[in-house]
Amino acid sequence: MTETLSLYLAFPLVRYALIVGVLIALCSSLLGVTLVLKRFSYIGDGLSHVAFGAMALAAVLNLTDNMLLILPVTVISAALLLRTGSSSKIRGDAAIAMISVGSLAFGYLLMNLFSTSSNLTGDVCSTLFGSTSITTLKKEEVILCVILSVLVVIFFILFYNRIFAVTFDEEFAKATGVNTELINLLIAIVIAVIIVLSMNLVGSLLISALVIFPALSAMRLFQSFKAVTICSAVLSVVCALSGMLLSILGGTPVGSTIVAFDAAAFVLCYLIGKLRGGK
Amino acid sequence: MALLTIRDLQTGYDSHTVTPKLNFTVEEGDYLCIVGENGSGKTTLMKTLLSLIEPLGGQILYGGGLQKNQIGYLPQQTMIQKDFPASVREIVLSGCRGRCGLRPFYSKQEKKLAEANMRRMGLEGFSRRCYRELSGGQQQRVLLARALCATQKVLLLDEPVSGLDPKVTEEMYELIAELNREGITIIMISHDIPAAVRYAGHILHIGESVFFGTTEEYKNSEAGRYFLREVEK
């Protein structure tokens, strides 16, 4: 088994995939805690469908670099969705549902009408569930992913205290002079960036799992915000790494293997939490 | 010296006025209770005082060295907070966030201030405890310590005893009175009129008729006599 592994690791493509996977898992788990606590678990799902729609549009328009379209579209949708959550005539969850299914349908329609590919079902399936694309990453994509991940981590560290204040009690933070609108906007932008990055890894249907599972697991075990955040980052990286290795060895689809590991970790944490005193 | 002077203030949402025109002042060291029936606009008024919503008319003037964002606030608990994984220390420290400005991390003084306020609220030994495991009264004291980190002068309390049992309610009122004796100005929303009359120096009653004056004046006013009689029944 170790032989097969070292054989695979000799390929730069596989090494790229592992680096990108670990970074994406780290970034997606960081804001997961905030999203779960703010009752925004589903925003990941909604945004990834928006990204799917944008990706279909980019394919139809024959853009060479589809990131140029996907990233801005997703960022704008994220900003709009988080805004409607606080005050609007359409409630947050309804807005997410609307935008999410709307862009999913729109994307599939576009792909059906204009696609030049001979294997349409395969294309759609791989964008939805993630796929081979992680092992066919180009070097530029890896570099882009590394840069964006580093930026996300730096943002999170610098804004950690502000993110905590806004998550725990937005009104108090606003009343005592924290610029909550700006923080919310920044969080929205970062989430959008993370979603677009993770599409390569797990596909747009499974992204929510990457965002919420580590946070929920960590919340079973730890009692302070800092401990929960660190634990969810560690869990997420460990699960992503083991999921990817298993999928290389066993030939299983990458995205669903990682999510299976995340789910198993959650069950484990849940049981440990129960055993420690049924909280 | 008046910390807050409210002139012809009208509050409400989306251009629907909720309260009639209000005029009152809050002096340094005052203990003001805002009372009124449900739906009379107490919470809307409080949000306007905290600059969370814009006034629809009139003015709020700050004086005596008080700035717009230096009002400590004790909100009613939200659903989110009930299962929030955070330690007491993390929550109390977050009261200092407003004074940090662009600085990303807390300074030594701010950490000391947080610890001093935890002691002041009798929360020694609780700093690593998880907020969601505390009792209702303890949680209120944590939020009070956080509010004290955000202000040196004024505290605004929104129904600070709702959901507490009678004994803890009494302790909470005593704690607030003690803070007032130490020189902190208190503005409290309440629908517990007997307690308001017992502890507060001034009463603002909003509803169909508006009353503002000292507690003695309130007891002798028409609105006050009516409500106190209603409660005694």
Short mmCIF file of N, CA and C in Angstrom, two decimals, chain A residues 56-63 69:
data_model
loop_
_atom_site.label_atom_id
_atom_site.label_comp_id
_atom_site.label_asym_id
_atom_site.label_seq_id
_atom_site.Cartn_x
_atom_site.Cartn_y
_atom_site.Cartn_z
N ALA A 56 -21.27 27.43 -15.96
CA ALA A 56 -21.94 27.04 -17.20
C ALA A 56 -21.91 28.20 -18.20
N LEU A 57 -22.18 29.40 -17.68
CA LEU A 57 -22.17 30.59 -18.53
C LEU A 57 -20.78 30.79 -19.12
N ALA A 58 -19.77 30.62 -18.28
CA ALA A 58 -18.39 30.80 -18.75
C ALA A 58 -18.06 29.78 -19.83
N ALA A 59 -18.55 28.55 -19.66
CA ALA A 59 -18.28 27.50 -20.65
C ALA A 59 -18.94 27.86 -21.97
N VAL A 60 -20.17 28.36 -21.89
CA VAL A 60 -20.90 28.71 -23.10
C VAL A 60 -20.23 29.87 -23.81
N LEU A 61 -19.77 30.84 -23.03
CA LEU A 61 -19.11 32.01 -23.63
C LEU A 61 -17.70 31.69 -24.10
N ASN A 62 -17.24 30.47 -23.81
CA ASN A 62 -15.91 30.04 -24.20
C ASN A 62 -14.79 30.88 -23.60
N LEU A 63 -14.97 31.28 -22.34
CA LEU A 63 -13.93 32.05 -21.68
C LEU A 63 -12.73 31.14 -21.41
N LEU A 69 -15.10 35.10 -14.41
CA LEU A 69 -16.54 35.29 -14.34
C LEU A 69 -17.10 34.73 -13.03
#
